[in-house]
Coordinates of C-alpha atoms and ligand atoms in Angstrom, one line a residue:
M1 CA 10.8 -7.0 20.9
K2 CA 10.8 -10.3 19.7
V3 CA 11.4 -11.8 16.3
F4 CA 10.4 -15.0 14.6
T5 CA 10.9 -16.2 11.3
A6 CA 9.3 -19.1 11.8
I7 CA 5.4 -19.9 11.2
Q8 CA 4.9 -22.3 13.8
D9 CA 6.6 -20.2 16.7
I10 CA 4.8 -16.4 15.9
R11 CA 1.8 -19.2 15.8
A12 CA 2.5 -20.2 19.2
H13 CA 3.4 -17.3 20.8
I14 CA 0.3 -15.4 19.4
D15 CA -1.7 -17.7 20.6
E16 CA -0.4 -17.4 23.8
R17 CA -1.0 -13.4 24.1
K18 CA -4.4 -13.7 22.8
R19 CA -5.0 -16.2 25.8
Q20 CA -4.4 -13.5 28.1
G21 CA -6.7 -11.7 26.4
E22 CA -4.0 -9.3 24.5
M23 CA -5.5 -7.2 21.2
I24 CA -3.2 -7.8 18.5
G25 CA -2.4 -5.2 16.0
F26 CA -0.5 -6.4 12.1
V27 CA 1.4 -4.0 9.9
P28 CA 2.3 -5.8 7.1
T29 CA 5.6 -4.6 5.4
M30 CA 7.9 -5.4 2.8
G31 CA 10.6 -3.7 5.3
A32 CA 12.9 -0.9 4.3
L33 CA 11.0 1.1 7.2
H34 CA 10.4 4.8 6.7
E35 CA 7.7 7.3 8.7
G36 CA 4.8 6.1 6.4
H37 CA 5.3 2.4 7.6
F38 CA 5.9 3.9 11.3
S39 CA 2.6 6.1 11.1
L40 CA 0.7 2.5 10.8
I41 CA 2.7 1.0 13.6
A42 CA 1.9 3.9 15.7
Q43 CA -1.9 4.0 14.9
A44 CA -1.7 0.4 15.5
L45 CA -0.2 1.1 18.8
K46 CA -2.7 3.3 20.1
E47 CA -5.8 0.8 19.0
N48 CA -4.2 -2.7 20.7
D49 CA -2.6 -4.3 23.1
A50 CA 0.8 -5.7 20.9
V51 CA 1.8 -4.6 17.2
V52 CA 2.9 -7.6 15.1
V53 CA 5.0 -6.0 11.7
S54 CA 5.8 -8.3 9.2
I55 CA 9.0 -7.9 6.4
F56 CA 8.5 -9.9 3.6
V57 CA 9.2 -9.2 0.1
N58 CA 6.6 -11.3 -1.1
P59 CA 7.8 -12.4 -5.0
L60 CA 4.4 -13.6 -5.7
Q61 CA 3.2 -9.6 -6.1
F62 CA 6.2 -9.0 -8.6
G63 CA 6.2 -9.6 -12.4
P64 CA 9.2 -11.1 -14.0
N65 CA 10.5 -7.7 -15.4
E66 CA 9.9 -5.6 -12.0
D67 CA 12.0 -4.8 -9.4
Y68 CA 11.9 -7.9 -7.1
E69 CA 15.5 -8.7 -6.9
A70 CA 16.0 -5.0 -6.6
Y71 CA 13.8 -4.1 -3.7
P72 CA 15.6 -2.3 -1.1
R73 CA 16.4 -5.0 2.0
M74 CA 17.7 -4.4 5.2
L75 CA 16.8 -6.7 7.8
D76 CA 19.3 -5.1 10.4
A77 CA 18.4 -1.7 10.2
D78 CA 14.7 -2.3 10.2
L79 CA 14.7 -3.9 13.7
E80 CA 16.0 -1.7 15.4
K81 CA 13.8 0.8 14.2
A82 CA 10.7 -1.6 15.1
E83 CA 12.1 -2.1 18.3
A84 CA 12.9 1.7 18.9
R85 CA 8.7 3.0 18.0
G86 CA 7.7 -0.2 20.1
V87 CA 7.1 -2.5 17.8
D88 CA 6.7 -5.9 20.2
I89 CA 6.9 -8.7 17.4
V90 CA 8.6 -9.1 14.0
F91 CA 7.8 -11.9 11.9
A92 CA 10.7 -12.0 9.0
P93 CA 10.1 -15.1 7.5
S94 CA 11.7 -16.2 4.3
A95 CA 10.5 -17.1 0.7
A96 CA 11.2 -20.7 1.3
E97 CA 9.0 -20.3 4.6
M98 CA 6.4 -18.9 3.1
Y99 CA 6.4 -20.5 0.1
P100 CA 7.7 -24.1 0.7
E101 CA 6.4 -25.6 -2.5
E102 CA 4.7 -24.4 -5.3
M103 CA 1.3 -22.6 -4.5
Q104 CA -1.8 -25.2 -5.5
T105 CA -4.3 -22.4 -4.8
G106 CA -4.4 -18.8 -4.9
V107 CA -6.7 -15.6 -4.4
R108 CA -8.0 -13.9 -7.4
V109 CA -9.2 -10.7 -7.3
H110 CA -11.5 -10.2 -10.5
E111 CA -13.0 -6.4 -10.0
G112 CA -10.9 -3.4 -9.8
T113 CA -7.8 -4.7 -11.3
E114 CA -8.3 -3.5 -15.0
V115 CA -7.7 -0.3 -13.8
L116 CA -4.7 1.8 -12.1
C117 CA -1.8 -0.8 -11.0
G118 CA -3.7 -3.3 -11.8
K119 CA -3.5 -2.4 -15.3
S120 CA 0.3 -2.0 -15.5
R121 CA 0.8 -4.8 -13.4
P122 CA -1.1 -7.8 -14.0
G123 CA -1.3 -10.6 -11.4
H124 CA 0.4 -8.1 -9.3
F125 CA -2.8 -8.0 -7.1
D126 CA -3.4 -11.5 -6.8
G127 CA -0.2 -11.9 -5.6
V128 CA -0.7 -9.4 -2.5
A129 CA -4.2 -10.8 -1.8
T130 CA -2.7 -14.2 -1.7
V131 CA 0.2 -12.9 0.4
V132 CA -2.2 -10.7 3.0
L133 CA -4.5 -13.6 3.5
K134 CA -1.5 -15.9 4.2
L135 CA -0.1 -13.6 6.8
L136 CA -3.7 -12.8 8.1
Q137 CA -3.9 -16.9 8.9
I138 CA -0.3 -16.8 10.5
V139 CA -0.8 -13.9 12.6
Q140 CA -4.6 -13.8 13.2
P141 CA -4.3 -10.6 14.3
T142 CA -7.8 -8.2 15.7
R143 CA -6.8 -5.2 13.1
V144 CA -4.5 -5.2 10.4
Y145 CA -3.9 -1.4 8.8
F146 CA -2.4 -0.7 5.3
G147 CA -1.8 2.8 3.8
Q148 CA -3.7 5.3 1.7
K149 CA -1.0 5.8 -0.5
D150 CA -1.6 2.3 -2.0
A151 CA -5.0 3.0 -2.5
Q152 CA -6.1 -0.1 -5.1
Q153 CA -3.9 -2.3 -2.5
A154 CA -6.3 -1.2 0.7
A155 CA -9.4 -1.7 -1.5
V156 CA -8.7 -4.8 -2.7
V157 CA -8.1 -6.3 0.6
T158 CA -10.9 -4.4 2.3
N159 CA -12.9 -6.1 -0.7
M160 CA -11.2 -9.9 0.4
G161 CA -12.0 -9.3 4.0
R162 CA -15.6 -8.6 2.9
D163 CA -15.9 -11.6 0.2
F164 CA -14.2 -14.0 2.7
N165 CA -15.9 -12.9 5.7
L166 CA -12.5 -12.6 7.3
P167 CA -13.1 -11.6 10.9
T168 CA -9.9 -8.8 11.1
E169 CA -10.8 -5.7 10.8
I170 CA -9.3 -3.9 8.1
V171 CA -8.0 -0.1 9.0
T172 CA -6.5 2.6 6.2
G173 CA -3.8 5.0 7.2
P174 CA -3.2 8.5 5.8
T175 CA 0.0 9.0 3.1
I176 CA 3.1 10.5 5.0
R177 CA 4.9 12.7 3.0
E178 CA 8.0 13.9 2.6
P179 CA 8.2 18.1 3.1
D180 CA 8.2 18.6 -0.6
G181 CA 5.2 16.3 -0.9
L182 CA 6.4 13.1 -2.2
A183 CA 4.8 10.0 -0.6
L184 CA 7.3 8.4 1.4
S185 CA 8.1 4.8 -0.2
S186 CA 10.9 2.3 0.6
R187 CA 11.6 2.3 -3.6
N188 CA 12.7 6.2 -3.6
V189 CA 16.3 5.0 -2.5
N190 CA 16.4 3.7 -5.8
L191 CA 15.8 7.0 -7.2
T192 CA 19.2 8.7 -9.2
S193 CA 19.2 12.4 -7.0
G194 CA 18.1 14.4 -10.1
E195 CA 15.1 12.0 -10.5
R196 CA 14.4 12.5 -6.7
R197 CA 14.0 16.0 -7.4
E198 CA 11.6 15.6 -10.5
A199 CA 9.2 12.8 -8.7
V200 CA 7.7 15.7 -6.7
W201 CA 5.8 16.2 -9.6
L202 CA 3.6 13.6 -9.6
Y203 CA 1.8 14.7 -6.3
E204 CA 2.0 18.1 -8.2
G205 CA -0.3 16.8 -11.1
L206 CA -2.4 15.0 -9.1
K207 CA -3.1 18.2 -6.5
Q208 CA -3.7 20.2 -9.5
G209 CA -6.2 17.9 -11.0
A210 CA -7.5 17.3 -7.5
L211 CA -8.0 21.2 -7.1
W212 CA -10.0 21.4 -10.4
I213 CA -12.3 18.6 -9.4
E214 CA -12.8 20.6 -6.4
E215 CA -13.4 23.8 -7.9
G216 CA -16.9 22.4 -9.7
T217 CA -18.2 21.1 -13.0
Y218 CA -16.8 18.1 -13.2
R219 CA -14.8 17.0 -16.6
P220 CA -12.4 14.4 -15.9
R221 CA -11.0 14.5 -19.5
E222 CA -10.0 17.7 -19.3
I223 CA -8.8 17.8 -15.6
L224 CA -6.6 14.9 -16.4
E225 CA -5.2 16.2 -19.8
G226 CA -3.9 18.8 -17.5
A227 CA -2.5 17.1 -14.7
K228 CA -0.6 14.8 -17.3
H229 CA 0.8 17.7 -19.1
T230 CA 2.0 19.1 -15.1
V231 CA 3.9 15.6 -14.3
E232 CA 5.1 15.2 -18.2
A233 CA 6.4 18.4 -18.9
N234 CA 8.4 17.9 -15.4
I235 CA 9.5 14.6 -15.3
S236 CA 12.3 12.2 -17.5
G237 CA 10.5 9.4 -16.3
T238 CA 7.5 8.3 -18.0
L239 CA 4.2 8.7 -16.8
D240 CA 2.5 5.1 -16.7
Y241 CA -1.1 6.3 -15.8
M242 CA -3.1 9.0 -14.5
D243 CA -7.1 8.6 -13.7
I244 CA -10.3 9.4 -11.8
L245 CA -12.4 6.8 -10.5
T246 CA -14.7 5.9 -7.5
Y247 CA -13.2 5.0 -4.6
P248 CA -13.4 2.5 -3.3
G249 CA -14.8 0.8 -6.1
L250 CA -12.5 1.8 -8.7
R251 CA -15.5 2.7 -11.2
P252 CA -15.6 5.3 -13.9
V253 CA -17.2 8.5 -11.9
K254 CA -20.1 9.9 -13.8
E255 CA -21.2 12.6 -11.3
W256 CA -19.7 14.0 -8.9
N257 CA -21.5 12.5 -6.1
E258 CA -19.3 10.3 -4.2
R259 CA -15.6 9.5 -3.4
V260 CA -13.4 9.8 -6.0
I261 CA -9.5 9.1 -6.4
I262 CA -7.1 10.5 -8.4
A263 CA -4.4 8.2 -8.9
G264 CA -1.4 8.3 -10.9
A265 CA 1.9 6.0 -11.4
V266 CA 5.2 7.0 -12.9
Q267 CA 8.0 5.0 -14.1
F268 CA 12.0 6.4 -13.4
S269 CA 14.9 4.4 -14.5
G270 CA 15.3 2.5 -11.0
A271 CA 11.9 2.8 -9.4
R272 CA 8.3 2.7 -10.2
L273 CA 6.2 5.6 -8.1
I274 CA 2.3 6.2 -7.6
D275 CA 0.3 8.2 -5.3
N276 CA -3.1 9.5 -5.2
I277 CA -5.7 12.0 -3.8
I278 CA -9.2 11.3 -2.3
L279 CA -11.8 13.9 -2.4
S280 CA -15.0 13.7 -0.9
P281 CA -18.1 15.3 -2.7
G282 CA -18.3 18.7 -0.8
Q283 CA -15.4 18.9 1.6
K284 CA -12.1 19.5 1.0
G285 CA -10.7 16.9 2.2
R286 CA -7.7 15.0 0.8
A287 CA -5.9 11.6 2.1
Ligands
AMP301 P1 5.2 -1.8 1.8 O1 6.3 -2.0 2.7 O2 5.7 -0.7 0.7 O3 4.6 -2.5 0.8 O4 4.3 -1.1 2.6 C1 3.5 -1.5 3.7 C2 2.4 -0.5 4.2 O5 2.6 0.8 4.5 C3 1.1 -0.6 2.9 O6 0.0 -0.7 3.6 C4 1.4 0.4 2.8 O7 0.5 1.2 1.6 C5 1.9 1.5 3.9 N1 2.7 2.6 3.5 C6 3.6 2.7 2.5 N2 4.3 3.7 2.0 C7 3.1 5.0 2.9 C8 3.5 6.4 2.9 N3 4.3 7.0 2.4 N4 2.4 6.8 4.3 C9 1.6 5.6 4.6 N5 1.5 4.5 4.3 C10 2.3 4.2 4.1

């Protein structure tokens, strides 16, 4: 496995591999790698000749009072795990390598950010879109992989791909969960043991809402009230939001005749967790 920290070095290496006709799969991450990342990596390994994983905690996507400093960083352990899972190339740049000076330009996301995480994290998706565009320019992959767990992020990036005619194919993979249902997240290590036990209630509330949606008459207000109650009655943290929207459009649902997402976020003392379920009409499918 090759590890690069300099943009010009990884570029030269990937140029060479592409000259040899290799298809490159790319999995961008912020590190503290877990089975959620590894499922995307496994899919990328199947569909490409070589897989690049980036490990970069992107300062641009954190708000001033968010957990940029406390975000778990464990590069040595990540490199070991990545190698064991068959990753070919890791790109782990410093913030100074990615942002040698203040950016004079950036991507502004102006649709789909007034809801869900966009509402409570102003500027977050601009930071995500900007770093993803930079990373795609650096790696120039054939395909890039995102997890459904961060559904709004996957939608924003997919929209950016279309808006900017990006040549990379954008692929989303399913959410990977702990045996009790909690979605895997690097932030889970920042939960207290009590919060870890409670955290599963976010998914329980979403599942309840999803079940009611599947059962028939679509009454978003009542469904959300019930699902929110389930979460709030069982956690010490605060429910930041829970909503039902069309997916990937992220617009209010009028009739249940297209895919919908039920998504929620909970703020615990040291970690903000998000989760969602995506439902297709006429099909009891869950992501
Ligand atoms: P992160 O390191 O949290 O920024 O995540 C990197 C990529 O892994 C993103 O595309 C995430 O959506 C994806 N990811 C994170 N957690 C999971 C999970 N539990 N299941 C599937 N994908 C995930």
